[in-house]
Structures are given as structure tokens and as C-alpha cells.
Tab-separated table of C-alpha atoms and ligand atoms in Angstrom:
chain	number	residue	atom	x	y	z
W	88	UNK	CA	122.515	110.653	84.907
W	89	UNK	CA	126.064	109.994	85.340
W	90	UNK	CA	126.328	107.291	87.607
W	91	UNK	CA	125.871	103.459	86.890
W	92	UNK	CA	123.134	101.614	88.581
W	93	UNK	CA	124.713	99.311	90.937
W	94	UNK	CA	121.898	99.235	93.346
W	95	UNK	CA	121.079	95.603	94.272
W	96	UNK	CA	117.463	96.386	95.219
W	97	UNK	CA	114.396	98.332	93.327
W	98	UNK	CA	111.690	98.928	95.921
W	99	UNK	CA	108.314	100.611	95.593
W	100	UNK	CA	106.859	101.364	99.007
W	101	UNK	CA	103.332	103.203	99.446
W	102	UNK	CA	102.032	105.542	101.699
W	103	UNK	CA	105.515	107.777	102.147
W	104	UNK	CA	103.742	110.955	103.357
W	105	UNK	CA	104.877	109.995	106.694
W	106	UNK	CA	105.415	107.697	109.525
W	107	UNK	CA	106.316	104.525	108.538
W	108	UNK	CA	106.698	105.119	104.960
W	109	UNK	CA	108.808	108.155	105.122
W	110	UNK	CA	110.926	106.547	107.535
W	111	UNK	CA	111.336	103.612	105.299
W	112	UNK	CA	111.971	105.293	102.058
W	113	UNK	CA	114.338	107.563	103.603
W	114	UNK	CA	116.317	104.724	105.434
W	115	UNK	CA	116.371	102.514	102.307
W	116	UNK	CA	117.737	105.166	99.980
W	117	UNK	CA	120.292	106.096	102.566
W	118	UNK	CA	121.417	102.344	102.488
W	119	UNK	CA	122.121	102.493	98.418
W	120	UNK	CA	118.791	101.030	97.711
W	121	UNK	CA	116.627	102.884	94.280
W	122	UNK	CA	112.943	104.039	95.886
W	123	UNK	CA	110.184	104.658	94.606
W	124	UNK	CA	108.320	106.228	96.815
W	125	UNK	CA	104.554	106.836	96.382
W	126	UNK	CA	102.316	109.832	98.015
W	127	UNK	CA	99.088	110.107	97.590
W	128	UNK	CA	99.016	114.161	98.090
W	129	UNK	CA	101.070	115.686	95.232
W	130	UNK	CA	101.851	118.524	97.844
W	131	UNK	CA	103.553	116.685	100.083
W	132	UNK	CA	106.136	115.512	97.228
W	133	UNK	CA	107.919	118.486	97.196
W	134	UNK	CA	108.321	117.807	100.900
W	135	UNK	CA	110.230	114.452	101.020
W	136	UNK	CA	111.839	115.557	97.440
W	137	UNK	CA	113.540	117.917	99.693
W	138	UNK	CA	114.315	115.993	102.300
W	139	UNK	CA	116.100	113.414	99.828
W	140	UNK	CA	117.552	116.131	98.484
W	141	UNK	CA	119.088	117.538	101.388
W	142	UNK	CA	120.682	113.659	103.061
W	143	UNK	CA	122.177	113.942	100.111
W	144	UNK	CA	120.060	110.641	98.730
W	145	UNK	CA	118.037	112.680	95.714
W	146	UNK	CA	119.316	110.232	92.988
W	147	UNK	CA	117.892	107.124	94.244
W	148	UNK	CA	114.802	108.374	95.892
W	149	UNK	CA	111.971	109.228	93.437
W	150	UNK	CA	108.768	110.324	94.707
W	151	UNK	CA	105.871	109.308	92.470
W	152	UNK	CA	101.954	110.237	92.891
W	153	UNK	CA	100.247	107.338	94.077
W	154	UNK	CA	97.101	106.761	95.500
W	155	UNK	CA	96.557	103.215	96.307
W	156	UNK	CA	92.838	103.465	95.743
W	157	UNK	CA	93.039	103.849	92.385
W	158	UNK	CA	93.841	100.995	89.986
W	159	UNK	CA	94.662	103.573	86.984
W	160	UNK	CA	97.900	105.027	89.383
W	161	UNK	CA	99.117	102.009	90.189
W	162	UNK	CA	98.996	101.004	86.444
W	163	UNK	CA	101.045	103.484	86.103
W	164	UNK	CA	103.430	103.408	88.445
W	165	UNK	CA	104.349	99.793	87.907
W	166	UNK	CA	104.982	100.314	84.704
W	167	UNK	CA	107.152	103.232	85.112
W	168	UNK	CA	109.254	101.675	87.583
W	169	UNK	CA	109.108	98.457	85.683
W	170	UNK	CA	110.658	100.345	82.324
W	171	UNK	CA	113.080	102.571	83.892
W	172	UNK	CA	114.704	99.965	85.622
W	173	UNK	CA	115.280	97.637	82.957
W	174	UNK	CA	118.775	97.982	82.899
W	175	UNK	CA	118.849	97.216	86.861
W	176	UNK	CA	117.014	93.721	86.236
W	177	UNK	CA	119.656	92.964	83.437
W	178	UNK	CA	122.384	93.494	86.299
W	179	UNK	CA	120.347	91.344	88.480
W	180	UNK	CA	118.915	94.000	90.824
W	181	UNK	CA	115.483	92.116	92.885
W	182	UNK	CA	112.594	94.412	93.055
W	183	UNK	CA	111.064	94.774	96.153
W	184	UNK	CA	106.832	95.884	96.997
W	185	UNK	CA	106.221	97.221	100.445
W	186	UNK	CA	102.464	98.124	100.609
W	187	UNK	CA	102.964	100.363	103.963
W	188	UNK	CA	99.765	102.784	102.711
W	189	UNK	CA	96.832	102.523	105.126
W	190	UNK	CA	94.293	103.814	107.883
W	191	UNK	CA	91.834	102.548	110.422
W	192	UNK	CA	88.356	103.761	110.542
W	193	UNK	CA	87.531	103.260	114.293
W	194	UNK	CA	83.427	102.490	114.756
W	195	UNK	CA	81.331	99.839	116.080
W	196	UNK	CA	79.021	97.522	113.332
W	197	UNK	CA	76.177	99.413	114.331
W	198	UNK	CA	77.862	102.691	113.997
W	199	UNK	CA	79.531	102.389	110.392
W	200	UNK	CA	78.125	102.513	107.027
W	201	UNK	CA	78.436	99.723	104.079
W	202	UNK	CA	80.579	102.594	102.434
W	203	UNK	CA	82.901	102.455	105.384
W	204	UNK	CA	83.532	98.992	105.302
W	205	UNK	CA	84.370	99.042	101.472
W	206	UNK	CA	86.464	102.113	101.893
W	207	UNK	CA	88.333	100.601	104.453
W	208	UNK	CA	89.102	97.314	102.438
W	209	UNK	CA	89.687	99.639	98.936
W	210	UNK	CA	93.090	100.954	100.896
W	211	UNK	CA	94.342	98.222	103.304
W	212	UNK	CA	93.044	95.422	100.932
W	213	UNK	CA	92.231	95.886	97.153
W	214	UNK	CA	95.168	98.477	96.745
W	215	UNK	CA	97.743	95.799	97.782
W	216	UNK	CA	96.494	92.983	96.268
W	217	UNK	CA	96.365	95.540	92.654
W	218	UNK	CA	99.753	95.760	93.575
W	219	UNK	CA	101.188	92.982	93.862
W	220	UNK	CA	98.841	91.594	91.008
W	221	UNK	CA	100.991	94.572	89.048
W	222	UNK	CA	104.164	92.890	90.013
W	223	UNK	CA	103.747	89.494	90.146
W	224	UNK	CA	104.226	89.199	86.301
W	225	UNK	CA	107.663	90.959	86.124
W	226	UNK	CA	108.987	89.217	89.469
W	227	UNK	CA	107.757	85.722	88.036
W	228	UNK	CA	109.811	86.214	85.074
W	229	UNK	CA	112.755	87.702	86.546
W	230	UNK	CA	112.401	84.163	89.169
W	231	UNK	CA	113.024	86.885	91.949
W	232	UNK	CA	111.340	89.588	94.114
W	233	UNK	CA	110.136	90.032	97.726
W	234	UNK	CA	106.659	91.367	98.814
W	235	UNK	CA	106.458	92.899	102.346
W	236	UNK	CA	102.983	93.907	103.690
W	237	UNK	CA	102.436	96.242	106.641
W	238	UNK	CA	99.800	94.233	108.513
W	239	UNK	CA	98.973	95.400	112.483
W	240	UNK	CA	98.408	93.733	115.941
W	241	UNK	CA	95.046	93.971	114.366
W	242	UNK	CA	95.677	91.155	111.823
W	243	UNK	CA	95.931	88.436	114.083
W	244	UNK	CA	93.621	89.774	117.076
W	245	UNK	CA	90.482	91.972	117.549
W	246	UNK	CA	89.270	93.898	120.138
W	247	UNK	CA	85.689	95.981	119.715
W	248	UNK	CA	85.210	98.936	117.957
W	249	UNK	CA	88.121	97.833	115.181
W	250	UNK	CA	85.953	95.015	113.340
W	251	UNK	CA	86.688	97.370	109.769
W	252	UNK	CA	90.434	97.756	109.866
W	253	UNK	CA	90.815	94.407	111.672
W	254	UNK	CA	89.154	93.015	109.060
W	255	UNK	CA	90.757	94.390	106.092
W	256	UNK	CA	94.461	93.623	108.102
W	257	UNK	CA	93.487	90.076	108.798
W	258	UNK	CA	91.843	89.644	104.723
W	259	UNK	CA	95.668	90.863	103.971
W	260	UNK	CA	96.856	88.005	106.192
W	261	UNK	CA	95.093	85.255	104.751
W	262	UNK	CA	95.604	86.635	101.262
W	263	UNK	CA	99.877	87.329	101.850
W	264	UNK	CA	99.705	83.439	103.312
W	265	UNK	CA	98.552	81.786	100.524
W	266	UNK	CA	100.237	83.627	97.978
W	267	UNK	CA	103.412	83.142	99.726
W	268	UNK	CA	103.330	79.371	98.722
W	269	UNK	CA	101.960	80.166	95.727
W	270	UNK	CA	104.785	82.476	94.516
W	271	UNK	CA	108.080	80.535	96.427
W	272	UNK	CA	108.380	77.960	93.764
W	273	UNK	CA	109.375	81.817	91.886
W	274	UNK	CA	111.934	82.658	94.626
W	275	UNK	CA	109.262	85.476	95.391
W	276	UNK	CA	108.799	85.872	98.966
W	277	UNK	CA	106.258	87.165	100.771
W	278	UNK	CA	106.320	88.484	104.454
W	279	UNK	CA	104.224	90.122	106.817
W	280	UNK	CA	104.991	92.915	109.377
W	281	UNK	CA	103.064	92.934	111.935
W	282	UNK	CA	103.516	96.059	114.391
W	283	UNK	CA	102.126	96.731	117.378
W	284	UNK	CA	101.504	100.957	118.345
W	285	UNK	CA	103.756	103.210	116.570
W	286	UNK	CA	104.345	107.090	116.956
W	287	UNK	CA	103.418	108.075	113.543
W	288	UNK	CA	100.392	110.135	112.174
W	289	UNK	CA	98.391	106.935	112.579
W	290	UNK	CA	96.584	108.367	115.667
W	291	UNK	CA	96.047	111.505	114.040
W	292	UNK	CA	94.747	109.799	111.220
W	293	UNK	CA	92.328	107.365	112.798
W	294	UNK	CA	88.668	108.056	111.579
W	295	UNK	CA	86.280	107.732	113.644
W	296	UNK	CA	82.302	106.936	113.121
W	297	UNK	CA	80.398	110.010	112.880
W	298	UNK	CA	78.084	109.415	115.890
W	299	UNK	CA	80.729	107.530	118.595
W	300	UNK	CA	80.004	110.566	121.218
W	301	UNK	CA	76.438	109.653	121.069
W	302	UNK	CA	76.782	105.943	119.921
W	303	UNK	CA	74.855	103.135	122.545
W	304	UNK	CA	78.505	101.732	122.072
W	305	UNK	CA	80.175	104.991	123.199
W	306	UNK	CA	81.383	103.184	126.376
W	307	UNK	CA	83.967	100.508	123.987
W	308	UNK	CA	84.830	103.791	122.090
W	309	UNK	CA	85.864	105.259	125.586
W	310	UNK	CA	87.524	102.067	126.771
W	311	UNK	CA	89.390	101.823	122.943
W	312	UNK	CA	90.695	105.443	123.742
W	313	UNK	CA	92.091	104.387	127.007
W	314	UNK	CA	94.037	101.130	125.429
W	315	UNK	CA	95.624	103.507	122.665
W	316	UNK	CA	96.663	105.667	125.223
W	317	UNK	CA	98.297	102.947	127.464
W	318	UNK	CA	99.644	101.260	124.376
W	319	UNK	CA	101.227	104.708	123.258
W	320	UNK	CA	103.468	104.399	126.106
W	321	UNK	CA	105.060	101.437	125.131
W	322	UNK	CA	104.932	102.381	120.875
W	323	UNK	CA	107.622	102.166	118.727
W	324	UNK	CA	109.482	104.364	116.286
W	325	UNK	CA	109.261	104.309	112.330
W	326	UNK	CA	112.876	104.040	112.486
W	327	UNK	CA	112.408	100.603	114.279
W	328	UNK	CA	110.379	99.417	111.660
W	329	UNK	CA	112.095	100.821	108.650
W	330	UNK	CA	115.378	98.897	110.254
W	331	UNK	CA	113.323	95.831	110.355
W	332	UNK	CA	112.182	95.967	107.030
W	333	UNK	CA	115.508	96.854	105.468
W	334	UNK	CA	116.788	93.407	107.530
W	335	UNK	CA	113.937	91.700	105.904
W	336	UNK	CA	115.172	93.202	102.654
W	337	UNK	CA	118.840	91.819	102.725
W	338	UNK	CA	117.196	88.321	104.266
W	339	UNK	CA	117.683	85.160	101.838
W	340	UNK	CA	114.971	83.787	102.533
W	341	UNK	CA	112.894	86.311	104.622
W	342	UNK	CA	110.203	84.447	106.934
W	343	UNK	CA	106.300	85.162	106.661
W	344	UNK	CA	105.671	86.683	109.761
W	345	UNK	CA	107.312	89.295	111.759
W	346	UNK	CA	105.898	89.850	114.835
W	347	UNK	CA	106.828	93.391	116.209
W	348	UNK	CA	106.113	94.981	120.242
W	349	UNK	CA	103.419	93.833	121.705
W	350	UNK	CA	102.019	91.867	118.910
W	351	UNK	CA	104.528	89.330	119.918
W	352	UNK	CA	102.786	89.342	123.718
W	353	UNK	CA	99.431	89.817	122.707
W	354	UNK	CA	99.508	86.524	120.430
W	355	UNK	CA	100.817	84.398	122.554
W	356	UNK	CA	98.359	85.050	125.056
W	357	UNK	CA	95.459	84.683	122.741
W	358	UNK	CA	97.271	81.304	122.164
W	359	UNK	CA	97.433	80.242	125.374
W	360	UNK	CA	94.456	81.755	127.389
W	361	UNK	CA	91.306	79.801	127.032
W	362	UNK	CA	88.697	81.144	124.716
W	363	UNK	CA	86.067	81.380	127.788
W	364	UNK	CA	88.784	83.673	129.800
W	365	UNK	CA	89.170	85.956	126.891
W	366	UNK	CA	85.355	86.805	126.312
W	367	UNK	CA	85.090	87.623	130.297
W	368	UNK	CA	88.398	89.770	129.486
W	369	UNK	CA	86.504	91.182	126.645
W	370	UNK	CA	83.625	92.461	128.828
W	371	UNK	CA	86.385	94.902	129.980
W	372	UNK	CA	86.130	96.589	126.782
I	84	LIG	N1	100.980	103.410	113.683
I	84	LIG	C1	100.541	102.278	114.195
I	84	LIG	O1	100.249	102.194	115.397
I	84	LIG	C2	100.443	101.060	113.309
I	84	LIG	C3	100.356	99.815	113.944
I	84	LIG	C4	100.249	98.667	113.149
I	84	LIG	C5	100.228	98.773	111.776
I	84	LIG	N2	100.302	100.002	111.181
I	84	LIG	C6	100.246	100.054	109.711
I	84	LIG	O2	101.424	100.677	109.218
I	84	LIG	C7	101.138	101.304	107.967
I	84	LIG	C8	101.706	102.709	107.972
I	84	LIG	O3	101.056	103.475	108.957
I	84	LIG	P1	101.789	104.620	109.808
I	84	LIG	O4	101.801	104.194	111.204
I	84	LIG	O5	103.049	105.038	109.162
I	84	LIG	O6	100.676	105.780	109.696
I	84	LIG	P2	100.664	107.205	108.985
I	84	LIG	O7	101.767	108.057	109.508
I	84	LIG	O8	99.260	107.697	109.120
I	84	LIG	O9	100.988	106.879	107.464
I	84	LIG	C9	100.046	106.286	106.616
I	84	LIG	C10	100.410	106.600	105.190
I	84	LIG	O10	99.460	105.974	104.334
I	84	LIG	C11	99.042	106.925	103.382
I	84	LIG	N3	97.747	106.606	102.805
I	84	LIG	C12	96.544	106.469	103.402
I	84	LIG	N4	95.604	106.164	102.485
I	84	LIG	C13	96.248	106.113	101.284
I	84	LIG	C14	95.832	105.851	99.957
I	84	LIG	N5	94.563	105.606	99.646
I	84	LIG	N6	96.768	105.869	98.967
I	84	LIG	C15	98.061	106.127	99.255
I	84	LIG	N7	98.509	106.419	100.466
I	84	LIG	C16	97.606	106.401	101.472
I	84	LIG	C17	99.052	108.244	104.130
I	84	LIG	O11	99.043	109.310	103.212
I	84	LIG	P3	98.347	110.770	103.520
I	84	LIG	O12	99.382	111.595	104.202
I	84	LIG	O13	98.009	111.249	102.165
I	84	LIG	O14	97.138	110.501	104.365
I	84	LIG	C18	100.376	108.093	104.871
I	84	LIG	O15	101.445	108.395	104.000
I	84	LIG	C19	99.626	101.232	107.783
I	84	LIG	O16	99.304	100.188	106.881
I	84	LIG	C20	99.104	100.885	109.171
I	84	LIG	O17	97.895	100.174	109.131
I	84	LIG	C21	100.423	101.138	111.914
């Protein structure tokens, strides 16, 4: 390569098949910031390869394979981005974790397996904290580094039929909160965004519990369907949170909460409303 790096930021962001991720990755390159951007599908490499390629962004954006499941790929990513950058840490570059990767499985207790619990904490739980426990060494000795983790609505409030992917989002909560003040003594920050609906292929996505047209609880499936659709209408793009994150990115000292759309609303009211009014509201669910 014949250009020096001068690129103040290394970031490795999961999940950049689409939505969020692509958005991000894209948006971050475009601003003179080295990606590494994982996939979990190595045929959809090619596709944001080309797209890199054709913003004119193909030297700082490097696809790699990573599924966020498995602790031998992120191993190995780590370590790859870890050793080719070495001469961006000399120059002072920070390196920067976004764990964006994740899905909801959409099913009421009664409804989901044991296997769909664990599945759903293996991608929106264990793969970030492998992560960042990847990381963590290399940013401690470097005394710099900034962890941002895509949390939900979800993570701070629960509606039924969501108990597996609220779950895993709120474990990531409690888990990002106490290793923030665990790691600032570092100068490693960590921050949660917290979005409310975005247009992505999260919908598309969602998995639902085999049996929910026949469930006893097919009524709060019904009712769940109706919120997403009402929330759709006020859902934000990936470009809005890519812009956020990239703010967070240039941020000092970057705050451990963000608060995005209606998440802002939603907790406040769950803040204010007494617990009594909220379970009658829940009965409209
Ligand atoms: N969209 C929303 O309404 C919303 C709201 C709040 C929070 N969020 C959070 O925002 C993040 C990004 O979601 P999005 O809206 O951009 O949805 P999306 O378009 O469905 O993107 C999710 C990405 O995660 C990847 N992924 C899923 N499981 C993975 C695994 N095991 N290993 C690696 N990659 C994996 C998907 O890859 P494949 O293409 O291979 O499936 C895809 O690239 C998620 O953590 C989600 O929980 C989304």
C-alpha cells in the first residue's frame, strides 16, 4: 500500500451485512476512519467489498468473516486487526469495538425452547462480551479505546412476548455499566446506544416461536405486531444512527447512555408512571 496510515481511529464493528452495520461501516470509512467490518455470510462480502469499492473508500474498509457466535472467529479477528495495525497504535490511532451484530427471537416463555433462550444470549450477549474480553488487553495497554454497544428500547423496558431479546439487551446493559467504571481508570470508555425502531432488516429478521399462530398467547403476539407496526411509522434510519455513533466516536469523553427515538419517551414514562398504572397498561398487550 502506498499511502501512510494517518487514520486517527481503528474500529471493528459486527454485524455489517446490513442495516445498521452497513450504514455504519460505510459512513465511518467515508469519514477517514480504518474498518473492519465483520459479516457473518462470506457471500455477502463481496457485496459491501463492492460497495467500498465503488465510494471510492476500498482502502480503509476491510470486510472480514465474522460470526459473533463463535469464539474461534473472533480470536481471529482481533488478532488480525490487532497486528496489522501496529503501526497505527505507534502513531497513536484509538481503536474502537462497536458490537452492532444481533436479532430478536419474538415468543412468549411458554412458547420458546431452553435452546432459544441460549441462542438468543450466544449473539446479543456472549459474542460481545468475547469481544470486548478480546480487546480489553490491547486497549488497557495502549491506556485508550472506546467500546460502543448497540443495545434497544428493549434494554431498559419490556413489553410481552420479547422476555428473550429483552433479556439478553438488558444482561448487555448491566454488563457495559459496570465495566464502564471498571475500564475508565484506562481512558476506555464504554457507551450504550440505545435505539428505538429502525428501518433495517431487523423486521425481516425477527424470529418468531414456531407455534405463535396457534400459541394460548397468540393474542400478545397479535397486539406485538400491531405496536411494531405503529412504531414503524415513527422509525429511524441507519444513517441516523451511524451519524450518532461516529459523534460518539470523535466524543472525549463519550457518555454511557444514548438514548435514541422513542426510547427517550418511553423511559421517562416508565420513570414517572406508577408501577400499578403500567401493569393495567400492560393488560393492553
Ligand atoms: N432495527 C431496530 O428496530 C433496532 C432497534 C433497537 C436496537 N437494534 C439493534 O441494532 C443492531 C443492528 O440491527 P439492525 O437494525 O441493523 O438489523 P439488521 O439489518 O437485521 O442487521 C443485523 C446484523 O447482525 C448480523 N448478525 C446476526 N447474527 C449474527 C451473528 N451471530 N454473527 C454476526 N453477525 C450477525 C446480521 O447478519 P446476517 O445478514 O448474516 O443475518 C446483520 O448484519 C442489533 O443489535 C439490534 O438488536 C435494532
Amino acid at each position: 500500500m502506498g499511502y501512510l496510515p494517518d487514520y486517527r481511529y481503528v474500529v471493528l464493528i459486527t454485524g455489517c451485512s446490513s442495516g445498521i452495520g452497513f450504514a455504519t461501516s460505510l459512513l465511518l470509512a467515508e469519514n477517514g476512519v480504518r474498518v473492519f467490518a465483520g459479516l457473518r455470510q462470506r457471500e455477502k462480502i463481496g457485496m459491501l467489498d463492492e460497495e467500498a469499492a465503488k465510494r471510492g473508500i476500498g482502502h480503509l474498509l476491510t470486510p472480514v468473516e465474522l460470526n459473533v457466535d463463535s469464539h474461534a472467529d473472533i480470536e481471529r479477528v482481533v488478532r488480525l486487526v490487532i497486528e496489522r495495525e501496529e503501526k497505527a497504535w505507534e502513531r497513536g490511532a484509538e481503536p474502537i469495538l462497536i458490537n452492532n451484530a444481533g436479532f430478536a427471537i419474538i415468543g412468549a416463555l411458554e412458547d420458546l425452547s431452553m435452546e432459544a433462550y441460549e441462542r438468543q444470549f450466544r449473539t446479543n450477549f456472549f459474542g460481545p462480551v468475547a469481544l470486548v474480553k478480546a480487546i480489553v488487553p490491547t486497549m488497557r495497554q495502549l491506556r485508550r479505546g472506546k467500546i460502543i454497544q448497540l443495545s434497544s428500547a428493549f434494554g431498559r423496558l419490556a413489553i410481552p412476548v420479547v422476555s428473550a431479546y429483552a433479556s439478553s439487551k438488558f444482561a448487555l446493559e448491566g454488563f457495559s455499566e459496570s465495566l464502564r467504571y471498571e475500564l475508565l481508570r484506562y481512558n476506555i470508555y464504554v457507551s450504550l446506544v440505545e435505539p428505538g425502531p429502525v428501518l433495517s432488516n431487523f423486521v425481516d429478521n425477527l424470529e418468531y416461536a414456531q407455534n405463535h399462530e396457534s400459541s394460548l398467547y397468540r393474542e400478545q403476539y397479535r397486539k406485538y405486531q400491531d405496536l411494531a407496526e405503529i412504531s414503524a411509522l415513527v422509525a429511524q434510519s441507519p444513517a441516523e444512527i451511524a451519524h450518532l455513533i461516529w459523534k460518539i466516536i470523535q466524543e472525549k469523553t463519550p457518555r454511557l447512555r444514548y438514548p435514541v427515538g422513542i426510547t427517550n419517551l418511553a423511559e421517562n414514562l416508565k420513570r414517572v408512571l406508577p408501577e400499578t398504572f403500567i401493569d393495567e397498561l400492560s393488560r393492553l398487550f
